[in-house]
């Protein structure tokens, strides 16, 4: 499948490197720099972080003169900029929103949208029916809107030349090794929440969730800032439970949301594509819904009874995990899944056999005699 990425409208740290990676390792043949409202200076400083030998693989949606000046390979015509500058001899692409426009000339390739419901703009639905698409599109037309690899087969069958991706291209890849153990904080008498985090990090855990029910905002901010510092020191991922509003303030990597928390689509709208959003599930229907709403991973539980969470859903047991994971396979759901709820090191071999990608644990670590040692033991069980 031919793939083109379109940048998110906002800039983010490390974006030049991320663009370079898509072009050199991600299988994308072009990246479109679309930053409505950005100044020439901002766009210049973005491309400065991309090797010059990749400039021909970029297309600009704005600042066409800069594109000519520095040897960018393409320009993209749109409602803001709809004229090809004199002397331009690179590629020309454009956006199409109706079948009739396909017949227009004057472009090398075009994006037709919206084809599927958008993942970066919740509420944007597909506008075309399959029959019309099949009879009108051709190899110069790229499908745009809601495209993920799961749609590639359909896109090819409809006769598109390839896929253009905005939302999916920038979704953060989870570090699957770090993802194998997520530590979830829980207040205990013996130590502070940040001491818990220090211990699990020194035991090798690289994924921490700040979950402190009933804590007020200033406590969460204080703990969150310290956890951010600790996670930076150990190169660990830091997410927060429930509090979408604190993610940016704490520069957390993401948030975990349950079925009664902020809807995933709203959280995605507020946090953008680069933050991780985890979702709680108790059955395959929950998982399917969370996948459709753009969750990055699933916390599936509870495995067994636990006092760490009130109002627990019915326990799944090992059979429950087997059934749900096998059903996920049948339905082609590829989201990473962590098991949660009352899990101990001894449960891990059987749990990993069910196909889960990792485990999320609180009590059996912090209530153990030696949390550092227990963390190490859990990680070694997972990696066996
Ligand atoms: C990894 C992970 N899985 C599940 C949960 C539970 O989230 P939720 O259902 O929102 O319940 P609370 O944690 O908010 O009580 C989780 N936090 N983490
Ligand atoms: C936070 C949480 N959520 C669960 C769910 O089933 O959704 S179980 C749970 C508690 C996890 O802590 P422990 O390892 O101490 O049981
Ligand atoms: Mg919650």
Coordinates of C-alpha atoms and ligand atoms in Angstrom, one line a residue:
X1 CA 0.0 0.0 0.0
X2 CA 1.4 3.4 -0.9
X3 CA 1.3 5.7 2.1
X4 CA 1.4 9.4 2.6
X5 CA 1.4 11.1 6.0
X6 CA 0.0 14.6 6.7
X7 CA 1.3 16.4 9.7
X8 CA -0.8 17.3 12.7
X9 CA -1.8 21.0 12.6
X10 CA 0.2 21.8 15.8
X11 CA 4.0 21.4 16.2
X12 CA 5.3 18.9 18.7
X13 CA 8.8 18.2 20.2
X14 CA 10.8 15.9 18.1
X15 CA 8.5 16.3 15.1
X16 CA 11.4 16.7 12.6
X17 CA 12.8 13.4 13.8
X18 CA 9.4 11.7 13.7
X19 CA 8.9 12.9 10.1
X20 CA 12.4 11.5 9.2
X21 CA 11.5 8.2 10.8
X22 CA 8.2 7.9 8.8
X23 CA 10.1 8.4 5.6
X24 CA 13.1 6.3 6.3
X25 CA 11.7 3.4 8.4
X26 CA 7.9 3.8 8.4
X27 CA 7.2 3.0 4.8
X28 CA 5.7 6.4 4.0
X29 CA 6.6 7.7 0.5
X30 CA 5.8 11.4 1.3
X31 CA 5.0 13.6 4.2
X32 CA 2.8 16.6 3.8
X33 CA 3.7 19.6 6.0
X34 CA 0.3 21.1 6.8
X35 CA 0.4 23.7 9.6
X36 CA -2.4 26.2 9.0
X37 CA -1.4 29.6 10.4
X38 CA 2.2 28.7 11.0
X39 CA 4.9 31.3 10.1
X40 CA 7.7 30.8 7.6
X41 CA 10.1 30.8 10.5
X42 CA 8.2 28.0 12.3
X43 CA 8.1 25.8 9.2
X44 CA 11.8 26.5 8.5
X45 CA 12.7 25.4 11.9
X46 CA 10.7 22.2 11.6
X47 CA 12.4 21.2 8.3
X48 CA 15.8 22.1 9.6
X49 CA 15.5 18.9 11.7
X50 CA 14.9 16.8 8.6
X51 CA 17.9 15.7 6.5
X52 CA 18.0 17.7 3.3
X53 CA 18.2 14.6 1.1
X54 CA 14.5 13.9 2.2
X55 CA 13.2 17.4 1.1
X56 CA 12.0 16.0 -2.2
X57 CA 9.7 13.7 -0.2
X58 CA 8.0 16.6 1.5
X59 CA 5.0 18.6 0.2
X60 CA 4.1 22.0 1.7
X61 CA 0.5 23.1 2.1
X62 CA 1.6 26.7 2.8
X63 CA 4.6 28.9 2.1
X64 CA 5.1 27.8 -1.5
X65 CA 8.0 30.4 -2.0
X66 CA 9.9 28.8 0.8
X67 CA 9.2 25.4 -0.8
X68 CA 10.9 26.7 -4.1
X69 CA 13.7 28.3 -2.2
X70 CA 14.8 25.2 -0.3
X71 CA 14.0 22.5 -2.8
X72 CA 10.9 20.9 -1.3
X73 CA 9.5 18.3 -3.7
X74 CA 5.8 19.1 -3.7
X75 CA 3.1 21.7 -3.1
X76 CA -0.5 21.0 -2.1
X77 CA -3.2 23.2 -3.4
X78 CA -6.0 24.0 -1.0
X79 CA -8.5 26.8 -0.2
X80 CA -5.8 28.9 1.4
X81 CA -3.3 28.5 -1.4
X82 CA -4.8 27.6 -4.7
X83 CA -2.4 28.9 -7.3
X84 CA 0.8 27.2 -8.5
X85 CA 3.7 29.7 -8.2
X86 CA 5.4 30.8 -11.5
X87 CA 8.5 28.7 -12.1
X88 CA 7.3 25.7 -9.9
X89 CA 8.4 22.4 -11.5
X90 CA 7.8 20.0 -8.6
X91 CA 4.8 17.8 -7.8
X92 CA 1.4 19.3 -7.4
X93 CA -1.3 17.7 -5.2
X94 CA -4.7 18.9 -4.1
X95 CA -7.7 18.0 -1.8
X96 CA -10.9 16.7 -3.3
X97 CA -14.2 16.5 -1.5
X98 CA -16.5 15.3 -4.3
X99 CA -16.5 12.7 -7.1
X100 CA -16.9 15.5 -9.7
X101 CA -13.6 17.1 -8.8
X102 CA -11.7 13.9 -9.6
X103 CA -12.0 14.7 -13.3
X104 CA -10.4 18.1 -12.9
X105 CA -6.9 18.3 -14.2
X106 CA -3.8 20.1 -12.9
X107 CA -2.6 17.8 -10.2
X108 CA -0.2 14.8 -10.0
X109 CA -2.1 13.1 -7.2
X110 CA -5.0 14.1 -4.9
X111 CA -6.6 13.2 -1.5
X112 CA -10.3 12.4 -1.5
X113 CA -11.9 12.8 1.8
X114 CA -13.6 11.9 4.1
X115 CA -13.7 8.2 3.2
X116 CA -14.0 6.7 6.7
X117 CA -15.0 8.2 10.1
X118 CA -12.0 10.2 11.3
X119 CA -9.8 9.1 14.2
X120 CA -8.3 12.5 14.8
X121 CA -11.5 14.5 14.5
X122 CA -14.3 12.7 16.3
X123 CA -17.7 13.2 14.7
X124 CA -16.3 13.4 11.1
X125 CA -18.0 10.6 9.1
X126 CA -17.3 9.1 5.7
X127 CA -19.1 10.9 2.8
X128 CA -19.1 8.4 -0.1
X129 CA -20.6 5.0 -0.9
X130 CA -18.5 2.1 -2.0
X131 CA -20.2 1.8 -5.4
X132 CA -19.5 5.4 -6.4
X133 CA -15.9 5.1 -5.2
X134 CA -15.3 1.9 -7.1
X135 CA -16.5 3.5 -10.3
X136 CA -14.7 6.9 -9.9
X137 CA -11.3 6.6 -8.1
X138 CA -8.0 5.8 -9.8
X139 CA -4.4 5.3 -9.0
X140 CA -3.8 9.1 -8.6
X141 CA -6.3 9.3 -5.8
X142 CA -5.4 8.6 -2.2
X143 CA -8.1 7.8 0.4
X144 CA -8.1 10.3 3.3
X145 CA -10.1 10.3 6.6
X146 CA -10.2 7.5 9.2
X147 CA -7.5 5.5 7.4
X148 CA -5.7 2.8 9.4
X149 CA -3.8 -0.3 8.3
X150 CA -7.0 -2.3 8.9
X151 CA -8.6 -0.4 6.0
X152 CA -5.8 -1.0 3.5
X153 CA -7.5 -4.0 1.9
X154 CA -10.7 -2.1 1.4
X155 CA -8.8 0.9 0.0
X156 CA -7.0 -1.2 -2.5
X157 CA -10.2 -3.0 -3.5
X158 CA -12.0 0.3 -4.1
X159 CA -9.3 1.2 -6.6
X160 CA -7.4 4.0 -4.7
X161 CA -3.8 4.5 -5.5
X162 CA -2.9 4.6 -1.8
X163 CA -3.8 5.9 1.6
X164 CA -3.2 9.3 3.2
X165 CA -3.0 9.4 7.0
X166 CA -3.2 12.1 9.5
X167 CA -4.4 10.7 12.7
X168 CA -2.9 7.2 12.5
X169 CA 0.5 8.3 11.2
X170 CA 1.2 10.3 14.4
X171 CA -0.2 7.9 17.0
X172 CA 2.6 7.3 19.4
X173 CA 4.0 3.8 19.2
X174 CA 3.9 2.1 22.6
X175 CA 7.3 0.8 23.8
X176 CA 6.1 -2.8 24.1
X177 CA 8.9 -3.8 26.4
X178 CA 8.1 -1.1 28.9
X179 CA 4.4 -1.9 28.4
X180 CA 4.8 -5.4 29.8
X181 CA 4.5 -4.1 33.4
X182 CA 2.5 -1.1 34.4
X183 CA 2.7 -0.1 38.0
X184 CA -0.3 1.6 39.5
X185 CA 0.2 3.7 42.6
X186 CA -2.0 3.2 45.7
X187 CA -1.7 5.0 49.0
X188 CA -0.3 2.8 51.8
X189 CA 0.9 3.6 55.4
X190 CA 4.4 2.4 54.9
X191 CA 5.6 4.8 52.2
X192 CA 4.6 7.7 50.1
X193 CA 3.3 7.4 46.5
X194 CA 6.5 8.8 45.1
X195 CA 8.6 6.3 47.2
X196 CA 6.5 3.5 45.7
X197 CA 7.4 4.8 42.2
X198 CA 11.0 5.1 43.1
X199 CA 11.1 1.5 44.2
X200 CA 9.4 0.1 41.1
X201 CA 11.6 2.1 38.8
X202 CA 14.7 0.9 40.5
X203 CA 13.3 -2.7 40.2
X204 CA 13.1 -2.2 36.4
X205 CA 9.5 -1.1 35.8
X206 CA 9.2 1.5 33.0
X207 CA 5.5 2.3 33.0
X208 CA 3.9 4.1 35.9
X209 CA 0.3 5.2 36.5
X210 CA -0.4 7.8 39.1
X211 CA -3.7 6.6 40.6
X212 CA -4.6 8.3 43.8
X213 CA -8.3 8.3 44.4
X214 CA -9.6 11.0 46.7
X215 CA -6.4 13.1 46.5
X216 CA -7.0 16.8 45.9
X217 CA -5.6 18.6 42.9
X218 CA -2.6 20.1 44.6
X219 CA -1.6 16.7 46.0
X220 CA -1.9 15.2 42.6
X221 CA 0.2 18.0 41.1
X222 CA 2.9 17.7 43.7
X223 CA 3.0 13.9 43.3
X224 CA 2.7 14.1 39.5
X225 CA 5.6 16.5 39.2
X226 CA 7.9 14.3 41.3
X227 CA 6.8 11.2 39.3
X228 CA 7.5 13.0 36.1
X229 CA 11.0 13.8 37.3
X230 CA 11.6 10.2 38.4
X231 CA 10.2 8.7 35.1
X232 CA 12.5 11.1 33.1
X233 CA 15.5 9.9 35.1
X234 CA 14.7 6.3 34.4
X235 CA 13.3 6.8 30.8
X236 CA 9.9 5.6 31.9
X237 CA 6.4 6.3 30.7
X238 CA 4.1 8.2 33.0
X239 CA 0.4 8.2 32.8
X240 CA -2.3 9.5 35.1
X241 CA -5.6 7.9 36.1
X242 CA -8.8 9.8 35.2
X243 CA -7.5 13.4 35.2
X244 CA -7.4 14.4 31.6
X245 CA -7.1 18.0 32.7
X246 CA -3.8 17.4 34.4
X247 CA -2.0 15.6 31.6
X248 CA -0.6 18.6 29.9
X249 CA 0.2 20.5 33.1
X250 CA 2.2 17.5 34.3
X251 CA 3.6 16.8 30.9
X252 CA 2.4 13.2 31.5
X253 CA 2.6 10.8 28.6
X254 CA -1.1 10.0 28.8
X255 CA -4.1 9.1 30.8
X256 CA -6.1 6.0 31.7
X257 CA -9.9 6.2 31.4
X258 CA -12.6 3.9 32.6
X259 CA -16.1 3.5 31.4
X260 CA -17.5 6.2 33.7
X261 CA -14.7 8.7 33.0
X262 CA -14.4 11.3 30.2
X263 CA -15.4 9.8 26.8
X264 CA -12.3 8.7 24.8
X265 CA -13.2 10.9 21.9
X266 CA -13.3 14.0 24.0
X267 CA -10.0 13.1 25.7
X268 CA -8.5 12.5 22.3
X269 CA -9.7 15.9 21.1
X270 CA -8.2 17.6 24.2
X271 CA -4.9 15.7 24.3
X272 CA -4.2 15.2 20.6
X273 CA -2.7 12.1 18.9
X274 CA 0.7 12.1 20.6
X275 CA -0.6 11.3 24.2
X276 CA -1.4 7.7 25.2
X277 CA -5.0 7.0 26.1
X278 CA -5.7 3.7 27.9
X279 CA -9.2 2.3 28.4
X280 CA -10.7 -0.1 30.8
X281 CA -12.6 -3.1 29.5
X282 CA -14.3 -6.1 31.0
X283 CA -15.4 -7.8 27.8
X284 CA -14.7 -8.0 24.0
X285 CA -17.5 -5.5 23.3
X286 CA -15.7 -2.9 25.5
X287 CA -12.5 -3.6 23.7
X288 CA -14.0 -3.2 20.3
X289 CA -15.6 0.1 21.2
X290 CA -12.4 1.4 22.7
X291 CA -10.5 0.4 19.6
X292 CA -13.0 2.3 17.4
X293 CA -12.7 5.3 19.6
X294 CA -8.9 5.4 19.2
X295 CA -7.6 3.9 22.5
X296 CA -3.9 3.1 22.6
X297 CA -4.2 0.1 24.9
X298 CA -6.6 -1.7 27.1
X299 CA -6.6 -2.5 30.8
X300 CA -8.7 -5.8 30.9
X301 CA -9.9 -6.9 34.2
X302 CA -10.4 -7.8 36.9
X303 CA -8.4 -11.0 36.9
X304 CA -9.5 -11.8 40.5
X305 CA -11.0 -9.9 43.5
X306 CA -8.9 -7.0 44.7
X307 CA -9.4 -4.4 47.4
X308 CA -7.4 -1.8 45.4
X309 CA -10.5 -0.8 43.4
X310 CA -14.0 -0.3 44.7
X311 CA -17.1 -1.3 42.6
X312 CA -15.2 -4.0 40.8
X313 CA -16.7 -5.6 37.7
X314 CA -17.2 -9.4 37.8
X315 CA -13.9 -11.3 37.9
X316 CA -12.7 -12.8 34.6
X317 CA -10.4 -15.6 35.8
X318 CA -8.0 -17.3 33.5
X319 CA -10.8 -18.7 31.4
X320 CA -12.3 -15.2 30.9
X321 CA -9.0 -13.9 29.5
X322 CA -8.6 -17.0 27.2
X323 CA -12.1 -16.4 25.7
X324 CA -11.7 -12.7 25.3
X325 CA -8.3 -12.8 23.8
X326 CA -9.3 -15.5 21.4
X327 CA -12.4 -13.5 20.4
X328 CA -10.1 -10.4 19.8
X329 CA -8.1 -12.5 17.4
X330 CA -11.2 -13.5 15.5
X331 CA -12.3 -9.9 15.3
X332 CA -8.9 -8.7 14.2
X333 CA -8.5 -6.4 17.1
X334 CA -4.9 -5.6 17.5
X335 CA -4.8 -3.3 20.5
X336 CA -2.2 -4.1 23.2
X337 CA -3.9 -5.5 26.3
X338 CA -2.8 -5.6 29.9
X339 CA -4.4 -7.8 32.5
X340 CA -5.3 -6.2 35.8
X341 CA -6.8 -6.9 39.2
X342 CA -5.2 -8.9 42.1
X343 CA -2.4 -10.2 40.0
X344 CA 0.7 -11.7 41.6
X345 CA 4.0 -12.9 40.2
X346 CA 2.7 -16.5 40.3
X347 CA -0.2 -15.7 38.0
X348 CA 2.0 -14.4 35.3
X349 CA 2.9 -17.5 33.3
X350 CA -0.7 -18.5 32.8
X351 CA -1.9 -15.0 32.1
X352 CA 0.8 -14.4 29.5
X353 CA -0.2 -17.7 27.8
X354 CA -3.7 -16.2 27.1
X355 CA -2.1 -13.7 24.8
X356 CA -2.1 -10.5 26.9
X357 CA 0.8 -8.2 26.3
X358 CA 1.5 -7.5 29.9
X359 CA 0.1 -6.9 33.4
X360 CA -0.9 -3.8 35.5
X361 CA -0.2 -4.3 39.2
X362 CA -0.5 -2.4 42.4
X363 CA -1.1 -4.3 45.6
X364 CA 1.2 -7.4 45.2
X365 CA 4.1 -5.0 44.6
X366 CA 3.6 -2.3 47.3
X367 CA 2.3 -4.7 49.9
X368 CA 5.3 -7.1 49.5
X369 CA 8.2 -7.2 51.9
X370 CA 10.6 -5.9 49.2
X371 CA 8.9 -4.0 46.4
X372 CA 12.1 -3.6 44.4
X373 CA 12.7 -7.3 44.5
X374 CA 9.1 -8.2 43.7
X375 CA 9.2 -5.8 40.7
X376 CA 12.3 -7.6 39.4
X377 CA 10.6 -11.0 40.0
X378 CA 7.5 -10.0 38.1
X379 CA 9.5 -8.7 35.1
X380 CA 11.5 -11.8 35.0
X381 CA 8.3 -13.9 35.0
X382 CA 6.9 -11.8 32.2
X383 CA 10.0 -12.3 30.0
X384 CA 10.4 -16.0 30.6
Ligands
LIG1 C1 -4.3 -0.3 33.4 C2 -5.6 0.0 34.0 N1 -6.7 -0.7 33.8 C3 -7.9 -0.4 34.4 C4 -8.0 0.6 35.2 C5 -9.3 1.0 35.9 O1 -9.7 2.3 35.4 P1 -11.2 2.7 35.8 O2 -12.1 1.7 35.3 O3 -11.4 4.1 35.4 O4 -11.2 2.7 37.4 P2 -10.3 3.6 38.3 O5 -8.9 3.2 38.2 O6 -10.5 5.0 37.8 O7 -10.9 3.4 39.7 C6 -6.8 1.4 35.5 N2 -6.8 2.4 36.3 N3 -5.7 1.1 34.9
LIG2 C1 -7.3 0.0 39.2 C2 -7.9 -1.3 38.9 N1 -8.8 -1.5 37.9 C3 -9.2 -2.7 37.8 C4 -10.2 -3.2 36.8 O1 -10.6 -4.4 36.8 O2 -10.6 -2.4 36.0 S1 -8.6 -3.8 39.0 C5 -7.7 -2.5 39.6 C6 -6.8 -2.6 40.8 C7 -5.4 -3.1 40.4 O3 -4.6 -3.2 41.6 P1 -4.2 -4.6 42.3 O4 -3.0 -5.1 41.5 O5 -3.8 -4.2 43.6 O6 -5.4 -5.4 42.3
LIG3 MG1 -11.2 5.9 36.1

